[in-house]
Every structure is written in C-alpha cells, then in structure tokens.
Amino acid sequence: MTSTMLQIPARPFPYTLRPGLAALVIIDMQRDFIEPGGFGASLGNDVSRLQAAIEPSRQLLEAWRKRRWPVLHTRESHAPDLSDCPPAKRERGSPPRRIGDPGPMGRLLVRGEPGSEIVPALAPRSGEWVIDKPGKGAFHATSMQALLEAAGVTQLVFAGVTTEVCVQTTMREANDRGYDSLLVEEATESYFPAYKAATLEMIVAQGGIVGWTATLADVLGAIGES
Ligand code: C5J
C-alpha cells in the first residue's frame, strides 16, 4: 500500500483515489445475466449488449491485481430452497422461466448452478472477496460492509451489470454508508442504452449526489496503467 493520492479526471469533479484503500467492486458479471439461456434472457432481454462490459472490467481487474489492491466480486443468487427470494422478486411479470426454474445453465439465479458463476474472463482468484447477494444492493443481507471495514477500505470503484439496477443500487447503498464511489463508464452495461445513460447522469447530478463517473482511459491513466 502507498499513501500517495491519485487524481482521476472524473465527473462531476476529479476523484481522489487512495491507493490500496479503494476496492474494485465488480457487480454480478454472471453467466445468468450475460449469456443466452440465463435469467436476463428469460426476461426477454438482449443479453449480448452486456458483453461490452467484460473487456473493460478485465482491464481494471488486471490493474488492481497487479497492484495487489482489494477486489470484490458480487453474484446475485439465491439459496436452493429460495428462502431468501421473496415473492415480490420472484413473481414479477410472466416470463417463460422464473428464479429457481431449470434452464440450460441450471436453475436460474440459484447459488452453485453454472449460470450463477462469473464469466470466465473475470473469474475470481484466491484472495479476492466474493459476495453472494440475494438483493439488488450488495450491502443488503451480506457481510460486505463488515469485510470492507475490517480491511480498512474507504473507497469503491465500480464495474459490472446492470448499470441502473444492481450497480446503481449498490452505489446508493455505499453512499449512505460513507463510501466515495466511482463508476467506470465502459465497464458497466445495461440491456437498455437509455437507462445506462440516464444512470450515469443521475450519479453525477447535484454535485455527485451518488458519486463519480470516469472513463476507463482516465482511470487507467491516473493509476499509471495506460
Ligand atoms: C438485475 C442486476 N438486473 N445484477 N440484476 O436484475 O442488475
């Protein structure tokens, strides 16, 4: 760890990154959201859109790993008996398959099934935190805050999917808990381009009411990776 602070060009104003104290948080880059036959596809989405976030997320992951900075992966997933999946979440719309139903990658959004795994390019390594979360926000009903506090993490740099659902929800939770959060624009995606664009604006509006956004090039450049 080094104490030198780094300035990242960002919106709505530069983000001061404290090396070693800023965890990279990669939200839900799971086969269930990104590959055909998973949960995202069962809701009628064009899942191919999310693939654009894989390579930028991989570049961030490589940069964090090289510096031995903290990395946290999340997986949206439920217990096999669905005891942590309320009807308010499962009984939405009339999709051909719901959470817990069998599909080509196993039971949708169920922990331990192939679909709930993170895509191979971003597979977690030993020493990296992996949080299984039943909700949209990664702080809800998980040990995330305790883990971060025990490690002295004070800042969060976000990547992952989907921008307006689990990424934004977790950034809002993080803001309420006192973390300065930055979202890397190319490393996040949505099934809906307009929702991604709107979310980036919402995050930085009103002086950064949720946090900051920055381009991948600006983040990598600021940490000396370009
Ligand atoms: C959704 C997520 N979209 N990871 N989950 O249901 O954003």
PDB file of C-alpha atoms and ligand atoms in Angstrom:
ATOM      1  CA  MET A   1       0.000   0.000   0.000  1.00  0.00           C
ATOM      2  CA  THR A   2       1.209   3.534  -0.717  1.00  0.00           C
ATOM      3  CA  SER A   3      -0.126   6.757   0.759  1.00  0.00           C
ATOM      4  CA  THR A   4       0.283   8.872  -2.417  1.00  0.00           C
ATOM      5  CA  MET A   5      -3.128  10.037  -3.572  1.00  0.00           C
ATOM      6  CA  LEU A   6      -4.023   9.882  -7.248  1.00  0.00           C
ATOM      7  CA  GLN A   7      -6.306  12.288  -9.087  1.00  0.00           C
ATOM      8  CA  ILE A   8      -8.663  10.740 -11.633  1.00  0.00           C
ATOM      9  CA  PRO A   9     -10.335  13.093 -14.136  1.00  0.00           C
ATOM     10  CA  ALA A  10     -13.994  12.401 -13.434  1.00  0.00           C
ATOM     11  CA  ARG A  11     -17.475  13.851 -13.362  1.00  0.00           C
ATOM     12  CA  PRO A  12     -18.706  15.958 -11.640  1.00  0.00           C
ATOM     13  CA  PHE A  13     -15.153  16.795 -10.461  1.00  0.00           C
ATOM     14  CA  PRO A  14     -11.841  14.946 -10.079  1.00  0.00           C
ATOM     15  CA  TYR A  15     -11.855  11.847  -7.883  1.00  0.00           C
ATOM     16  CA  THR A  16      -9.051  11.426  -5.363  1.00  0.00           C
ATOM     17  CA  LEU A  17      -8.099   7.758  -5.186  1.00  0.00           C
ATOM     18  CA  ARG A  18      -6.212   6.448  -2.200  1.00  0.00           C
ATOM     19  CA  PRO A  19      -4.176   3.523  -3.494  1.00  0.00           C
ATOM     20  CA  GLY A  20      -4.766   0.346  -1.533  1.00  0.00           C
ATOM     21  CA  LEU A  21      -7.818   1.776   0.223  1.00  0.00           C
ATOM     22  CA  ALA A  22     -10.026   1.705  -2.883  1.00  0.00           C
ATOM     23  CA  ALA A  23     -11.607  -1.662  -3.644  1.00  0.00           C
ATOM     24  CA  LEU A  24     -12.609  -2.609  -7.172  1.00  0.00           C
ATOM     25  CA  VAL A  25     -16.216  -3.862  -6.911  1.00  0.00           C
ATOM     26  CA  ILE A  26     -17.379  -5.896  -9.892  1.00  0.00           C
ATOM     27  CA  ILE A  27     -21.130  -6.355  -9.762  1.00  0.00           C
ATOM     28  CA  ASP A  28     -22.862  -9.531 -10.997  1.00  0.00           C
ATOM     29  CA  MET A  29     -20.805 -10.306 -14.118  1.00  0.00           C
ATOM     30  CA  GLN A  30     -22.520 -13.696 -14.147  1.00  0.00           C
ATOM     31  CA  ARG A  31     -23.425 -16.023 -16.962  1.00  0.00           C
ATOM     32  CA  ASP A  32     -27.081 -15.680 -15.880  1.00  0.00           C
ATOM     33  CA  PHE A  33     -27.096 -12.032 -16.960  1.00  0.00           C
ATOM     34  CA  ILE A  34     -24.640 -12.093 -19.856  1.00  0.00           C
ATOM     35  CA  GLU A  35     -25.140 -15.395 -21.696  1.00  0.00           C
ATOM     36  CA  PRO A  36     -28.126 -16.728 -23.653  1.00  0.00           C
ATOM     37  CA  GLY A  37     -30.371 -19.065 -21.672  1.00  0.00           C
ATOM     38  CA  GLY A  38     -29.931 -17.317 -18.319  1.00  0.00           C
ATOM     39  CA  PHE A  39     -32.062 -15.129 -16.082  1.00  0.00           C
ATOM     40  CA  GLY A  40     -31.555 -11.960 -18.134  1.00  0.00           C
ATOM     41  CA  ALA A  41     -32.631 -13.706 -21.314  1.00  0.00           C
ATOM     42  CA  SER A  42     -35.673 -15.228 -19.578  1.00  0.00           C
ATOM     43  CA  LEU A  43     -36.915 -11.669 -19.010  1.00  0.00           C
ATOM     44  CA  GLY A  44     -36.766 -11.038 -22.748  1.00  0.00           C
ATOM     45  CA  ASN A  45     -33.545  -9.026 -22.788  1.00  0.00           C
ATOM     46  CA  ASP A  46     -30.889  -8.901 -25.489  1.00  0.00           C
ATOM     47  CA  VAL A  47     -28.067 -10.212 -23.297  1.00  0.00           C
ATOM     48  CA  SER A  48     -25.408  -9.663 -25.965  1.00  0.00           C
ATOM     49  CA  ARG A  49     -25.434  -5.959 -25.021  1.00  0.00           C
ATOM     50  CA  LEU A  50     -23.785  -6.703 -21.688  1.00  0.00           C
ATOM     51  CA  GLN A  51     -20.751  -8.364 -23.231  1.00  0.00           C
ATOM     52  CA  ALA A  52     -19.230  -4.933 -23.944  1.00  0.00           C
ATOM     53  CA  ALA A  53     -18.502  -4.547 -20.218  1.00  0.00           C
ATOM     54  CA  ILE A  54     -16.344  -7.677 -19.986  1.00  0.00           C
ATOM     55  CA  GLU A  55     -13.082  -6.428 -21.525  1.00  0.00           C
ATOM     56  CA  PRO A  56     -13.036  -3.024 -19.729  1.00  0.00           C
ATOM     57  CA  SER A  57     -13.789  -4.834 -16.450  1.00  0.00           C
ATOM     58  CA  ARG A  58     -10.970  -7.278 -17.180  1.00  0.00           C
ATOM     59  CA  GLN A  59      -8.535  -4.414 -17.699  1.00  0.00           C
ATOM     60  CA  LEU A  60      -9.497  -2.874 -14.361  1.00  0.00           C
ATOM     61  CA  LEU A  61      -9.242  -6.251 -12.666  1.00  0.00           C
ATOM     62  CA  GLU A  62      -5.764  -6.827 -14.093  1.00  0.00           C
ATOM     63  CA  ALA A  63      -4.638  -3.361 -12.948  1.00  0.00           C
ATOM     64  CA  TRP A  64      -5.977  -3.915  -9.414  1.00  0.00           C
ATOM     65  CA  ARG A  65      -4.441  -7.394  -9.231  1.00  0.00           C
ATOM     66  CA  LYS A  66      -1.057  -6.138 -10.412  1.00  0.00           C
ATOM     67  CA  ARG A  67      -1.033  -3.595  -7.562  1.00  0.00           C
ATOM     68  CA  ARG A  68      -2.459  -6.043  -5.003  1.00  0.00           C
ATOM     69  CA  TRP A  69      -5.326  -3.649  -4.312  1.00  0.00           C
ATOM     70  CA  PRO A  70      -8.540  -5.133  -2.894  1.00  0.00           C
ATOM     71  CA  VAL A  71     -11.032  -6.735  -5.298  1.00  0.00           C
ATOM     72  CA  LEU A  72     -14.622  -7.726  -4.527  1.00  0.00           C
ATOM     73  CA  HIS A  73     -16.915  -9.658  -6.866  1.00  0.00           C
ATOM     74  CA  THR A  74     -20.653  -9.966  -6.306  1.00  0.00           C
ATOM     75  CA  ARG A  75     -23.072 -12.617  -7.543  1.00  0.00           C
ATOM     76  CA  GLU A  76     -26.816 -12.117  -7.417  1.00  0.00           C
ATOM     77  CA  SER A  77     -28.009 -15.520  -6.332  1.00  0.00           C
ATOM     78  CA  HIS A  78     -30.399 -17.382  -4.072  1.00  0.00           C
ATOM     79  CA  ALA A  79     -30.341 -20.387  -1.773  1.00  0.00           C
ATOM     80  CA  PRO A  80     -31.549 -23.591  -3.482  1.00  0.00           C
ATOM     81  CA  ASP A  81     -34.736 -23.546  -1.363  1.00  0.00           C
ATOM     82  CA  LEU A  82     -35.332 -19.894  -2.412  1.00  0.00           C
ATOM     83  CA  SER A  83     -35.822 -18.949   1.249  1.00  0.00           C
ATOM     84  CA  ASP A  84     -34.011 -15.674   0.506  1.00  0.00           C
ATOM     85  CA  CYS A  85     -36.095 -14.845  -2.591  1.00  0.00           C
ATOM     86  CA  PRO A  86     -39.300 -13.034  -1.641  1.00  0.00           C
ATOM     87  CA  PRO A  87     -42.419 -13.368  -3.823  1.00  0.00           C
ATOM     88  CA  ALA A  88     -42.050  -9.642  -4.545  1.00  0.00           C
ATOM     89  CA  LYS A  89     -38.930 -10.571  -6.505  1.00  0.00           C
ATOM     90  CA  ARG A  90     -39.867 -13.955  -7.977  1.00  0.00           C
ATOM     91  CA  GLU A  91     -43.423 -13.288  -9.071  1.00  0.00           C
ATOM     92  CA  ARG A  92     -42.830 -10.438 -11.480  1.00  0.00           C
ATOM     93  CA  GLY A  93     -44.279 -10.414 -14.981  1.00  0.00           C
ATOM     94  CA  SER A  94     -44.903 -13.659 -16.825  1.00  0.00           C
ATOM     95  CA  PRO A  95     -41.502 -14.817 -18.030  1.00  0.00           C
ATOM     96  CA  PRO A  96     -41.169 -18.332 -19.502  1.00  0.00           C
ATOM     97  CA  ARG A  97     -38.823 -19.184 -16.596  1.00  0.00           C
ATOM     98  CA  ARG A  98     -38.583 -17.631 -13.139  1.00  0.00           C
ATOM     99  CA  ILE A  99     -35.830 -17.568 -10.491  1.00  0.00           C
ATOM    100  CA  GLY A 100     -35.268 -21.165  -9.381  1.00  0.00           C
ATOM    101  CA  ASP A 101     -36.678 -22.741 -12.541  1.00  0.00           C
ATOM    102  CA  PRO A 102     -34.406 -25.073 -14.538  1.00  0.00           C
ATOM    103  CA  GLY A 103     -32.727 -23.728 -17.663  1.00  0.00           C
ATOM    104  CA  PRO A 104     -29.796 -24.560 -19.941  1.00  0.00           C
ATOM    105  CA  MET A 105     -27.321 -23.276 -17.309  1.00  0.00           C
ATOM    106  CA  GLY A 106     -29.042 -24.876 -14.335  1.00  0.00           C
ATOM    107  CA  ARG A 107     -31.622 -23.300 -12.041  1.00  0.00           C
ATOM    108  CA  LEU A 108     -31.913 -19.563 -12.686  1.00  0.00           C
ATOM    109  CA  LEU A 109     -30.059 -17.360 -10.185  1.00  0.00           C
ATOM    110  CA  VAL A 110     -29.517 -20.240  -7.768  1.00  0.00           C
ATOM    111  CA  ARG A 111     -26.202 -20.402  -5.918  1.00  0.00           C
ATOM    112  CA  GLY A 112     -23.850 -23.100  -7.151  1.00  0.00           C
ATOM    113  CA  GLU A 113     -25.538 -23.510 -10.537  1.00  0.00           C
ATOM    114  CA  PRO A 114     -23.421 -22.899 -13.686  1.00  0.00           C
ATOM    115  CA  GLY A 115     -25.459 -19.810 -14.572  1.00  0.00           C
ATOM    116  CA  SER A 116     -24.681 -18.093 -11.289  1.00  0.00           C
ATOM    117  CA  GLU A 117     -20.929 -18.286 -11.927  1.00  0.00           C
ATOM    118  CA  ILE A 118     -18.963 -15.241 -13.026  1.00  0.00           C
ATOM    119  CA  VAL A 119     -17.936 -15.243 -16.705  1.00  0.00           C
ATOM    120  CA  PRO A 120     -14.539 -16.942 -17.217  1.00  0.00           C
ATOM    121  CA  ALA A 121     -12.683 -13.741 -18.244  1.00  0.00           C
ATOM    122  CA  LEU A 122     -13.429 -12.249 -14.814  1.00  0.00           C
ATOM    123  CA  ALA A 123     -13.308 -15.384 -12.672  1.00  0.00           C
ATOM    124  CA  PRO A 124     -12.356 -14.524  -9.081  1.00  0.00           C
ATOM    125  CA  ARG A 125      -8.962 -15.602  -7.810  1.00  0.00           C
ATOM    126  CA  SER A 126      -7.979 -16.747  -4.385  1.00  0.00           C
ATOM    127  CA  GLY A 127      -7.647 -13.781  -2.046  1.00  0.00           C
ATOM    128  CA  GLU A 128     -10.447 -11.823  -3.734  1.00  0.00           C
ATOM    129  CA  TRP A 129     -13.760 -11.391  -1.956  1.00  0.00           C
ATOM    130  CA  VAL A 130     -16.852 -13.000  -3.479  1.00  0.00           C
ATOM    131  CA  ILE A 131     -20.210 -11.878  -2.076  1.00  0.00           C
ATOM    132  CA  ASP A 132     -23.374 -13.818  -2.877  1.00  0.00           C
ATOM    133  CA  LYS A 133     -26.226 -11.377  -2.554  1.00  0.00           C
ATOM    134  CA  PRO A 134     -29.961 -12.065  -2.633  1.00  0.00           C
ATOM    135  CA  GLY A 135     -30.883  -8.485  -3.417  1.00  0.00           C
ATOM    136  CA  LYS A 136     -30.043  -5.761  -5.861  1.00  0.00           C
ATOM    137  CA  GLY A 137     -27.841  -3.887  -3.423  1.00  0.00           C
ATOM    138  CA  ALA A 138     -24.679  -5.727  -2.388  1.00  0.00           C
ATOM    139  CA  PHE A 139     -24.838  -4.405   1.189  1.00  0.00           C
ATOM    140  CA  HIS A 140     -28.316  -5.870   1.768  1.00  0.00           C
ATOM    141  CA  ALA A 141     -28.223  -9.127   3.781  1.00  0.00           C
ATOM    142  CA  THR A 142     -24.486  -9.685   3.190  1.00  0.00           C
ATOM    143  CA  SER A 143     -21.204  -9.291   5.062  1.00  0.00           C
ATOM    144  CA  MET A 144     -19.930  -6.684   2.591  1.00  0.00           C
ATOM    145  CA  GLN A 145     -19.724  -3.761   4.994  1.00  0.00           C
ATOM    146  CA  ALA A 146     -18.003  -5.831   7.682  1.00  0.00           C
ATOM    147  CA  LEU A 147     -15.441  -7.109   5.160  1.00  0.00           C
ATOM    148  CA  LEU A 148     -14.651  -3.635   3.862  1.00  0.00           C
ATOM    149  CA  GLU A 149     -14.390  -2.177   7.342  1.00  0.00           C
ATOM    150  CA  ALA A 150     -12.102  -4.940   8.560  1.00  0.00           C
ATOM    151  CA  ALA A 151      -9.796  -4.295   5.593  1.00  0.00           C
ATOM    152  CA  GLY A 152      -9.834  -0.515   6.027  1.00  0.00           C
ATOM    153  CA  VAL A 153     -11.375   0.088   2.598  1.00  0.00           C
ATOM    154  CA  THR A 154     -12.799   3.599   2.326  1.00  0.00           C
ATOM    155  CA  GLN A 155     -13.449   3.985  -1.413  1.00  0.00           C
ATOM    156  CA  LEU A 156     -15.177   1.862  -4.038  1.00  0.00           C
ATOM    157  CA  VAL A 157     -14.519   1.789  -7.793  1.00  0.00           C
ATOM    158  CA  PHE A 158     -17.412   0.100  -9.589  1.00  0.00           C
ATOM    159  CA  ALA A 159     -17.784  -2.051 -12.690  1.00  0.00           C
ATOM    160  CA  GLY A 160     -20.463  -4.581 -13.652  1.00  0.00           C
ATOM    161  CA  VAL A 161     -24.081  -5.041 -14.603  1.00  0.00           C
ATOM    162  CA  THR A 162     -26.662  -3.818 -14.868  1.00  0.00           C
ATOM    163  CA  THR A 163     -25.955  -0.110 -14.591  1.00  0.00           C
ATOM    164  CA  GLU A 164     -29.377   1.027 -13.451  1.00  0.00           C
ATOM    165  CA  VAL A 165     -30.292  -1.957 -11.287  1.00  0.00           C
ATOM    166  CA  CYS A 166     -27.630  -3.668  -9.159  1.00  0.00           C
ATOM    167  CA  VAL A 167     -24.769  -1.258  -9.864  1.00  0.00           C
ATOM    168  CA  GLN A 168     -26.725   1.880  -9.091  1.00  0.00           C
ATOM    169  CA  THR A 169     -28.487   0.326  -6.092  1.00  0.00           C
ATOM    170  CA  THR A 170     -25.158  -0.701  -4.578  1.00  0.00           C
ATOM    171  CA  MET A 171     -23.634   2.721  -5.242  1.00  0.00           C
ATOM    172  CA  ARG A 172     -26.535   4.364  -3.435  1.00  0.00           C
ATOM    173  CA  GLU A 173     -26.151   1.966  -0.512  1.00  0.00           C
ATOM    174  CA  ALA A 174     -22.413   2.738  -0.481  1.00  0.00           C
ATOM    175  CA  ASN A 175     -23.064   6.475  -0.419  1.00  0.00           C
ATOM    176  CA  ASP A 176     -25.383   6.076   2.559  1.00  0.00           C
ATOM    177  CA  ARG A 177     -22.602   4.199   4.345  1.00  0.00           C
ATOM    178  CA  GLY A 178     -19.971   6.858   3.687  1.00  0.00           C
ATOM    179  CA  TYR A 179     -18.002   5.365   0.784  1.00  0.00           C
ATOM    180  CA  ASP A 180     -16.813   7.580  -2.087  1.00  0.00           C
ATOM    181  CA  SER A 181     -17.862   5.623  -5.168  1.00  0.00           C
ATOM    182  CA  LEU A 182     -16.753   5.959  -8.762  1.00  0.00           C
ATOM    183  CA  LEU A 183     -18.334   4.104 -11.700  1.00  0.00           C
ATOM    184  CA  VAL A 184     -16.148   3.308 -14.729  1.00  0.00           C
ATOM    185  CA  GLU A 185     -18.290   4.108 -17.758  1.00  0.00           C
ATOM    186  CA  GLU A 186     -17.156   1.427 -20.232  1.00  0.00           C
ATOM    187  CA  ALA A 187     -17.037  -1.270 -17.543  1.00  0.00           C
ATOM    188  CA  THR A 188     -20.758  -1.162 -16.916  1.00  0.00           C
ATOM    189  CA  GLU A 189     -23.683  -2.017 -19.187  1.00  0.00           C
ATOM    190  CA  SER A 190     -27.432  -2.212 -19.333  1.00  0.00           C
ATOM    191  CA  TYR A 191     -29.924  -4.052 -21.516  1.00  0.00           C
ATOM    192  CA  PHE A 192     -31.295  -0.555 -22.179  1.00  0.00           C
ATOM    193  CA  PRO A 193     -28.839   2.066 -23.534  1.00  0.00           C
ATOM    194  CA  ALA A 194     -31.088   4.919 -22.425  1.00  0.00           C
ATOM    195  CA  TYR A 195     -31.165   3.618 -18.854  1.00  0.00           C
ATOM    196  CA  LYS A 196     -27.366   3.375 -18.749  1.00  0.00           C
ATOM    197  CA  ALA A 197     -27.033   6.939 -20.000  1.00  0.00           C
ATOM    198  CA  ALA A 198     -29.643   8.204 -17.540  1.00  0.00           C
ATOM    199  CA  THR A 199     -27.987   6.400 -14.645  1.00  0.00           C
ATOM    200  CA  LEU A 200     -24.590   7.937 -15.373  1.00  0.00           C
ATOM    201  CA  GLU A 201     -26.283  11.347 -15.298  1.00  0.00           C
ATOM    202  CA  MET A 202     -28.170  10.572 -12.083  1.00  0.00           C
ATOM    203  CA  ILE A 203     -24.971   9.552 -10.314  1.00  0.00           C
ATOM    204  CA  VAL A 204     -23.154  12.795 -11.035  1.00  0.00           C
ATOM    205  CA  ALA A 205     -26.133  15.165 -10.821  1.00  0.00           C
ATOM    206  CA  GLN A 206     -26.442  17.681  -7.981  1.00  0.00           C
ATOM    207  CA  GLY A 207     -22.707  17.764  -7.318  1.00  0.00           C
ATOM    208  CA  GLY A 208     -22.295  13.981  -7.354  1.00  0.00           C
ATOM    209  CA  ILE A 209     -25.298  13.043  -5.253  1.00  0.00           C
ATOM    210  CA  VAL A 210     -24.450   9.336  -5.621  1.00  0.00           C
ATOM    211  CA  GLY A 211     -20.793   9.514  -6.666  1.00  0.00           C
ATOM    212  CA  TRP A 212     -18.487   9.970  -9.638  1.00  0.00           C
ATOM    213  CA  THR A 213     -18.130   8.558 -13.156  1.00  0.00           C
ATOM    214  CA  ALA A 214     -14.918   8.339 -15.187  1.00  0.00           C
ATOM    215  CA  THR A 215     -13.745   6.773 -18.411  1.00  0.00           C
ATOM    216  CA  LEU A 216     -11.638   3.634 -18.395  1.00  0.00           C
ATOM    217  CA  ALA A 217      -8.747   5.512 -20.038  1.00  0.00           C
ATOM    218  CA  ASP A 218      -8.801   8.181 -17.337  1.00  0.00           C
ATOM    219  CA  VAL A 219      -8.826   5.630 -14.521  1.00  0.00           C
ATOM    220  CA  LEU A 220      -6.042   3.534 -16.033  1.00  0.00           C
ATOM    221  CA  GLY A 221      -4.036   6.630 -16.943  1.00  0.00           C
ATOM    222  CA  ALA A 222      -4.279   8.076 -13.435  1.00  0.00           C
ATOM    223  CA  ILE A 223      -3.045   4.884 -11.799  1.00  0.00           C
ATOM    224  CA  GLY A 224      -0.176   4.546 -14.296  1.00  0.00           C
ATOM    225  CA  GLU A 225      -1.580   1.689 -16.361  1.00  0.00           C
ATOM    226  CA  SER A 226      -2.010   3.313 -19.793  1.00  0.00           C
TER     227      SER A 226
HETATM  228  C1  C5J B   1     -30.908  -7.389 -12.403  1.00  0.00           C
HETATM  229  C2  C5J B   1     -28.623  -6.892 -11.806  1.00  0.00           C
HETATM  230  N1  C5J B   1     -30.897  -6.544 -13.432  1.00  0.00           N
HETATM  231  N2  C5J B   1     -27.475  -7.508 -11.481  1.00  0.00           N
HETATM  232  N3  C5J B   1     -29.776  -7.618 -11.690  1.00  0.00           N
HETATM  233  O1  C5J B   1     -31.922  -7.977 -12.128  1.00  0.00           O
HETATM  234  O2  C5J B   1     -28.637  -5.756 -12.210  1.00  0.00           O
END
